PDB file of C-alpha atoms in Angstrom:
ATOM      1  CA  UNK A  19      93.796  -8.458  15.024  1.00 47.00           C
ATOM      2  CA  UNK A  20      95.056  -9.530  18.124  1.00 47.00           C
ATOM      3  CA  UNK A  21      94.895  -7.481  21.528  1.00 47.00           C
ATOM      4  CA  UNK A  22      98.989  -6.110  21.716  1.00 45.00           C
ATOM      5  CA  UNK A  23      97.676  -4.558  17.771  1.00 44.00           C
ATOM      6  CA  UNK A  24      95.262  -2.948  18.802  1.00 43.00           C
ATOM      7  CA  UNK A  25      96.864  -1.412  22.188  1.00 42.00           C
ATOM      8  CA  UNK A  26      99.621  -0.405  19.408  1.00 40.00           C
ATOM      9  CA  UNK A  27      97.588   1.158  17.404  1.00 42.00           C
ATOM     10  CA  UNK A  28      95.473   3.342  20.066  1.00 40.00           C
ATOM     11  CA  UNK A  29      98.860   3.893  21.655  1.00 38.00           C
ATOM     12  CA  UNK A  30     100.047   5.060  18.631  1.00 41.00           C
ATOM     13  CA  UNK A  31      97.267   7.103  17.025  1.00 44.00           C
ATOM     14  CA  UNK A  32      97.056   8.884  21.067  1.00 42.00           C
ATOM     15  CA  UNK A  33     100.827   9.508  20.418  1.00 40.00           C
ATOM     16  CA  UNK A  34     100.474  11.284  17.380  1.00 51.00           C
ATOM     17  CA  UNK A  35      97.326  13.606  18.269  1.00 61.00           C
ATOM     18  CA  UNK A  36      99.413  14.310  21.746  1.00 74.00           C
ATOM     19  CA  UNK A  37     102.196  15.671  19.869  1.00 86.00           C
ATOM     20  CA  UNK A  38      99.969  17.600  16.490  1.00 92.00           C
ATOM     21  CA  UNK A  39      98.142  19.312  18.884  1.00 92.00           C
ATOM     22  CA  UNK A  40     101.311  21.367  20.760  1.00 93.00           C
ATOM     23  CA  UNK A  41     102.857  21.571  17.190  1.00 94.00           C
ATOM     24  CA  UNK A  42      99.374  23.570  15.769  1.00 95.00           C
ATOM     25  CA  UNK A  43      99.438  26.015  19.017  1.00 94.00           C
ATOM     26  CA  UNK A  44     103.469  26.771  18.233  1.00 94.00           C
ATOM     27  CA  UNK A  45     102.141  27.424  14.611  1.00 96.00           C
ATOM     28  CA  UNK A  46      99.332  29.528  15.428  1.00 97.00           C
ATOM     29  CA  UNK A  47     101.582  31.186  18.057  1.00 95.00           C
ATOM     30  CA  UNK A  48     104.526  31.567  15.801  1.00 96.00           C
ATOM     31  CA  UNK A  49     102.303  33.902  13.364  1.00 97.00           C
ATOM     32  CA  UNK A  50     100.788  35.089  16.638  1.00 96.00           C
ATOM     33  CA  UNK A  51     104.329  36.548  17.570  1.00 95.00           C
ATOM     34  CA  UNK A  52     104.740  38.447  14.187  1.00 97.00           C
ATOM     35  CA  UNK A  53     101.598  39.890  14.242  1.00 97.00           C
ATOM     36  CA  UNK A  54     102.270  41.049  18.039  1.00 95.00           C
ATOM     37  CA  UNK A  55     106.103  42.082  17.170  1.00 95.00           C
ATOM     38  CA  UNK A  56     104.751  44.066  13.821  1.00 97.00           C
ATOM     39  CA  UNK A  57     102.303  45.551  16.037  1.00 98.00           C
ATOM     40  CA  UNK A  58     104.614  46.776  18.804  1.00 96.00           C
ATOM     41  CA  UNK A  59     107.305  48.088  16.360  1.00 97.00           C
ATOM     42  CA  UNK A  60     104.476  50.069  14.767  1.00 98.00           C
ATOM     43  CA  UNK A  61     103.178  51.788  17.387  1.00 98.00           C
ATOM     44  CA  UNK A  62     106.426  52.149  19.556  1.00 97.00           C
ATOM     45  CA  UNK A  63     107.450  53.637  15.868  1.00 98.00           C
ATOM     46  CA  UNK A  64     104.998  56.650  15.942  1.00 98.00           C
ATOM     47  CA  UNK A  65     105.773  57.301  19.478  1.00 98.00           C
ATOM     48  CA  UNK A  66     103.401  55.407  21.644  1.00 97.00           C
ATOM     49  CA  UNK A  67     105.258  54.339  24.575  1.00 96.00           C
ATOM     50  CA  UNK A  68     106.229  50.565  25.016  1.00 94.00           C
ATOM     51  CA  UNK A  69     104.125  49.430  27.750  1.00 95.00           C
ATOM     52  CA  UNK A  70     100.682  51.080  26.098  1.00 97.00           C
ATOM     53  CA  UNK A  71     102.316  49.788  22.802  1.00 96.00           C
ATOM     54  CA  UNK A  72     102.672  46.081  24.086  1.00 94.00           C
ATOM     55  CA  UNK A  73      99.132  45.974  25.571  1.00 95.00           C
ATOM     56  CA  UNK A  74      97.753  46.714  22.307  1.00 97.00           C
ATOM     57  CA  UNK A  75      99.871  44.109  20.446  1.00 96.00           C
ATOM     58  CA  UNK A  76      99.378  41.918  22.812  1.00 94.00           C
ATOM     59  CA  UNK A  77      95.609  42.030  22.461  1.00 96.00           C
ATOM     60  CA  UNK A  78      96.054  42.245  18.710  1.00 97.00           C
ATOM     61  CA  UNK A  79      98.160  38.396  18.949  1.00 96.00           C
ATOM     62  CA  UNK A  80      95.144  37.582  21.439  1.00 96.00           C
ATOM     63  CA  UNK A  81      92.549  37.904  19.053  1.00 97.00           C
ATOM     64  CA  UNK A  82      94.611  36.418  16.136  1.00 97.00           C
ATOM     65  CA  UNK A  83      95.507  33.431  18.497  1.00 96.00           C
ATOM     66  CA  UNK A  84      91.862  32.736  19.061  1.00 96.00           C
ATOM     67  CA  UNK A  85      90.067  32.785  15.493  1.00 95.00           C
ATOM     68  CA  UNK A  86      92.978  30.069  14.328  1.00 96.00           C
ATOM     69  CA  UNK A  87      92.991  27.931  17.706  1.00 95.00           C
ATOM     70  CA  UNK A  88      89.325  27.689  17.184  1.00 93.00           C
ATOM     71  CA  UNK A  89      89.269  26.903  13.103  1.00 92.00           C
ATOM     72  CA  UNK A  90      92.669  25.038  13.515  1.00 94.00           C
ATOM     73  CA  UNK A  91      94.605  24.079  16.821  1.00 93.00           C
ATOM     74  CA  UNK A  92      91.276  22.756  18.405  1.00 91.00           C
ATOM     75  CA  UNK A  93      88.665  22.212  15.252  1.00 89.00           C
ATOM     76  CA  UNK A  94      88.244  18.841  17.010  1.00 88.00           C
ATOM     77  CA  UNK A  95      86.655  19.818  19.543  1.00 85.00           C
ATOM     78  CA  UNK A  96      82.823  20.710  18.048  1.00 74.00           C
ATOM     79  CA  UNK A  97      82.184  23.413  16.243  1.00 66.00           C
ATOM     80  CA  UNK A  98      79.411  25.996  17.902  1.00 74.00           C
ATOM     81  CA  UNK A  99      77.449  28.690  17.753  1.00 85.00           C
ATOM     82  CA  UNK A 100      77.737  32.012  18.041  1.00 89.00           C
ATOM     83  CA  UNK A 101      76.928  32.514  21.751  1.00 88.00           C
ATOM     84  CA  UNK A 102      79.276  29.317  22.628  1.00 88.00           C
ATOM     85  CA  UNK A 103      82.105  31.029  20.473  1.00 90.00           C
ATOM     86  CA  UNK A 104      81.327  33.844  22.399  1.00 92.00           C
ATOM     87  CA  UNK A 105      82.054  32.088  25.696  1.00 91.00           C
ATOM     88  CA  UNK A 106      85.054  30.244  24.152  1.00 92.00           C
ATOM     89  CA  UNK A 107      86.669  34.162  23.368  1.00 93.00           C
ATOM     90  CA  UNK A 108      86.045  35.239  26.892  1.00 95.00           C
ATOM     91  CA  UNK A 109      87.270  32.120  28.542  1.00 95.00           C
ATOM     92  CA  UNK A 110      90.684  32.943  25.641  1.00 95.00           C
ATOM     93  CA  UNK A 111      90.379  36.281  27.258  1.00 95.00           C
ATOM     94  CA  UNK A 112      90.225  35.979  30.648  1.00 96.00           C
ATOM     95  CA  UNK A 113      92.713  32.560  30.953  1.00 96.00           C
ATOM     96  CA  UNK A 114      95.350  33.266  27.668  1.00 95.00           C
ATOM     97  CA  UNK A 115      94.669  36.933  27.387  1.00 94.00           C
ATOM     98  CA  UNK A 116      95.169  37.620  31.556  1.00 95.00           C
ATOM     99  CA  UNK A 117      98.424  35.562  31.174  1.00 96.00           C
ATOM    100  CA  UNK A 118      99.913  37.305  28.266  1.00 94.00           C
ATOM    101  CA  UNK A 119      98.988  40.892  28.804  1.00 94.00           C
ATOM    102  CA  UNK A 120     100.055  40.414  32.368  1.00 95.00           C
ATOM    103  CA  UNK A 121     103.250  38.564  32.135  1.00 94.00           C
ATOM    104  CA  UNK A 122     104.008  41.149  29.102  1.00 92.00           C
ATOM    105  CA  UNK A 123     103.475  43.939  31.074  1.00 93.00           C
ATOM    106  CA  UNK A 124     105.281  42.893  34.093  1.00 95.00           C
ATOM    107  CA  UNK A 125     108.256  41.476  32.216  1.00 96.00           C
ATOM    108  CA  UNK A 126     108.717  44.144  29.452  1.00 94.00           C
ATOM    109  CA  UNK A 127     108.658  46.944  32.543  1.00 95.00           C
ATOM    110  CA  UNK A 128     111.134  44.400  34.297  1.00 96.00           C
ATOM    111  CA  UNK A 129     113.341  43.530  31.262  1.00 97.00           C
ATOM    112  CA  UNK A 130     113.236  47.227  29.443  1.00 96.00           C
ATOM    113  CA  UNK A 131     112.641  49.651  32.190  1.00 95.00           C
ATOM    114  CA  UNK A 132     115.441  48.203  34.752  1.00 95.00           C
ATOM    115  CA  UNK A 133     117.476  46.446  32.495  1.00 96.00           C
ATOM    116  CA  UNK A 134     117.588  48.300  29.558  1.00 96.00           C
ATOM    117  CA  UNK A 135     117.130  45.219  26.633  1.00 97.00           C
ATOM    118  CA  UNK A 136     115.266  46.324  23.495  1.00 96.00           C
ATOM    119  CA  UNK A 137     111.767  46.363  23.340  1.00 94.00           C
ATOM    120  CA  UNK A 138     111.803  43.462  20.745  1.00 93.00           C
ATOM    121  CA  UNK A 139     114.059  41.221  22.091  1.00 95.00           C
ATOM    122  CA  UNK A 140     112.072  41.365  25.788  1.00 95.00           C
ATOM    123  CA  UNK A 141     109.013  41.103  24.162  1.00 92.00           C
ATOM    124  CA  UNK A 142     110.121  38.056  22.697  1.00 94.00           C
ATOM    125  CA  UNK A 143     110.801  36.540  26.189  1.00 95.00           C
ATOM    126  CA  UNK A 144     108.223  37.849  27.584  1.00 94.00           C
ATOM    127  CA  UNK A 145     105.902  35.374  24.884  1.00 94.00           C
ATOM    128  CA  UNK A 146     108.499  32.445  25.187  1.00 94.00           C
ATOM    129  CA  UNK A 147     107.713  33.055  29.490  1.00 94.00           C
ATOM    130  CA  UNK A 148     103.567  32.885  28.590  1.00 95.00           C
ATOM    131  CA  UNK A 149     103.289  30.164  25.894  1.00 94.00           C
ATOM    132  CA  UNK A 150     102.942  27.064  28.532  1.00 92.00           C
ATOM    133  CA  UNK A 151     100.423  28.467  30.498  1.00 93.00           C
ATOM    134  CA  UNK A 152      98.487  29.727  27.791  1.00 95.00           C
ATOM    135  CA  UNK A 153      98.849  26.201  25.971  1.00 94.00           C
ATOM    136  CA  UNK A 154      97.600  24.489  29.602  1.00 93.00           C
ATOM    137  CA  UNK A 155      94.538  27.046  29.929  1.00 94.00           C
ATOM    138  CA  UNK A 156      93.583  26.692  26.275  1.00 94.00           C
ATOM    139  CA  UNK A 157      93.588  22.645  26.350  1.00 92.00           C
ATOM    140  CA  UNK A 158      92.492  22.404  29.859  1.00 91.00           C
ATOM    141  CA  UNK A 159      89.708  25.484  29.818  1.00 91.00           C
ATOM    142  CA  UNK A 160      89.043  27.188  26.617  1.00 93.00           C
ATOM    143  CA  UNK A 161      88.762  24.669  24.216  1.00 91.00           C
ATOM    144  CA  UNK A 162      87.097  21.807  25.821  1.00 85.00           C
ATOM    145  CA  UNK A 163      85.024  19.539  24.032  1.00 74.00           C
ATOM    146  CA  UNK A 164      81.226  19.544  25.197  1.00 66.00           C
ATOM    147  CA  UNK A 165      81.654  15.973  26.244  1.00 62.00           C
ATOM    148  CA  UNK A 166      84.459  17.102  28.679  1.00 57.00           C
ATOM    149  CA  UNK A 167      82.702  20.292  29.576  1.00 53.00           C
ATOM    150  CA  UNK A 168      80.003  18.269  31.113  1.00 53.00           C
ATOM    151  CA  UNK A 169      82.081  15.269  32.567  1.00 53.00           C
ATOM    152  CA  UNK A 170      84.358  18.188  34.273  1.00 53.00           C
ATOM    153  CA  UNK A 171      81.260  19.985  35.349  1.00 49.00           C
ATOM    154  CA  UNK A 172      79.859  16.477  36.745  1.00 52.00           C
ATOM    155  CA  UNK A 173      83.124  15.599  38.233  1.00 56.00           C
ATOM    156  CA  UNK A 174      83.295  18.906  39.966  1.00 54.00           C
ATOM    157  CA  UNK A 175      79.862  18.462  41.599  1.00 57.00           C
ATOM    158  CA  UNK A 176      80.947  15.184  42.904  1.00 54.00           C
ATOM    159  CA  UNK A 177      83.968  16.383  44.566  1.00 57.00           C
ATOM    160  CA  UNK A 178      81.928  19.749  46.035  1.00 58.00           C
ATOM    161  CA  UNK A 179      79.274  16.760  47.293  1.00 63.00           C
ATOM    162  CA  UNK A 180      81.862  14.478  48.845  1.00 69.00           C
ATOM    163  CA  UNK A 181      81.205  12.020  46.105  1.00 63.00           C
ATOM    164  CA  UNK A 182      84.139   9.667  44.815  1.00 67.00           C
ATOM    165  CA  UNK A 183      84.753  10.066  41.511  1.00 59.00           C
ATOM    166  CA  UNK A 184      82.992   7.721  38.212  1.00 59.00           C
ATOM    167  CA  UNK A 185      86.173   6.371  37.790  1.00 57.00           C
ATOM    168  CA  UNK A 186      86.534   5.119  41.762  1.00 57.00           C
ATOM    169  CA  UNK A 187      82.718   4.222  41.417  1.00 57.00           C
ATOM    170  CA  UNK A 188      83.232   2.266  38.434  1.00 55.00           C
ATOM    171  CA  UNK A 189      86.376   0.664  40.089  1.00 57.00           C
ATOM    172  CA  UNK A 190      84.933  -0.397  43.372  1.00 56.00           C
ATOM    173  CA  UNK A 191      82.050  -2.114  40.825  1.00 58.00           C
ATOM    174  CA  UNK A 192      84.520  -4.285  39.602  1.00 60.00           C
ATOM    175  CA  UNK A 193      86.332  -5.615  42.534  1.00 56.00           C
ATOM    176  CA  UNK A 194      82.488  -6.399  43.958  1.00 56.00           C
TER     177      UNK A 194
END
């Protein structure tokens, strides 16, 4: 196998996994939107009143979204314990949950209460406004690997110590 092959091959096999990845968190966040729009209609149904309704759906998509990213979207990335799925669901919490429940809220009292759109329909924009950032904290934050927990943690003690980066360090090695 010659060396253009092989940089074909890892190119290619990177390409893929760069691309399954987003399509698994649409999935998961596709069902994620009918269990938060089923949950919404229900409770804005018996009379609860949208904004108290949305929180709770939103919470209810939240803690969908995070049992299938973990099993599914990002099974990858080592499967743990209890007290390390524990950290996982608060990191889901505090990065996708904080984005959702607080973009919902602000948008749905934006898009219903001054402009009058149905609660669906905004709460459907309100998602489609979220779904980056909560794909960005989820790769970048949540989910990460242990291997890339403890590079980022090393890399982050290097730049608090004034430290050049391993991949500088490694660079200025070979150009000695």
């Amino acid at each position: 196998m010659n060396g253009g092959t092989s940089k074909c091959a890892s190119h290619c096999s990177l390409w893929g996994s760069s691309i399954q990845r987003p399509a698994k968190f649409a999935l998961v966040g596709a069902i994620g939107v009918g269990v938060q729009l089923a949950t919404l209609a229900a409770l804005t149904a018996v009379g609860l009143h949208y904004l108290w309704a949305t929180g709770f759906a939103v919470e209810a998509a939240v803690l969908h979204n995070f049992m299938w990213h973990q099993r599914f979207t990002w099974s990858d990335r080592g499967a743990l314990r209890l007290a390390e799925t524990a950290v996982r669901m608060l990191r889901f919490h505090l990065s996708n949950g904080a984005i959702s429940m607080l973009g919902s809220l602000l948008l749905m009292r934006w898009f219903v209460g001054h402009w009058g759109m149905s609660v669906l329909a905004s709460n459907l924009l309100t998602i489609a406004a979220c779904s980056v950032g909560n794909f960005l904290a989820s790769d970048r934050w949540v989910f990460l690997s242990p291997g890339r927990r403890k590079a980022a943690v090393r890399q982050n003690c290097r730049a608090q110590n004034g430290l050049p980066s391993e991949a500088a360090s490694a660079e200025r090695k070979e150009h000695r």
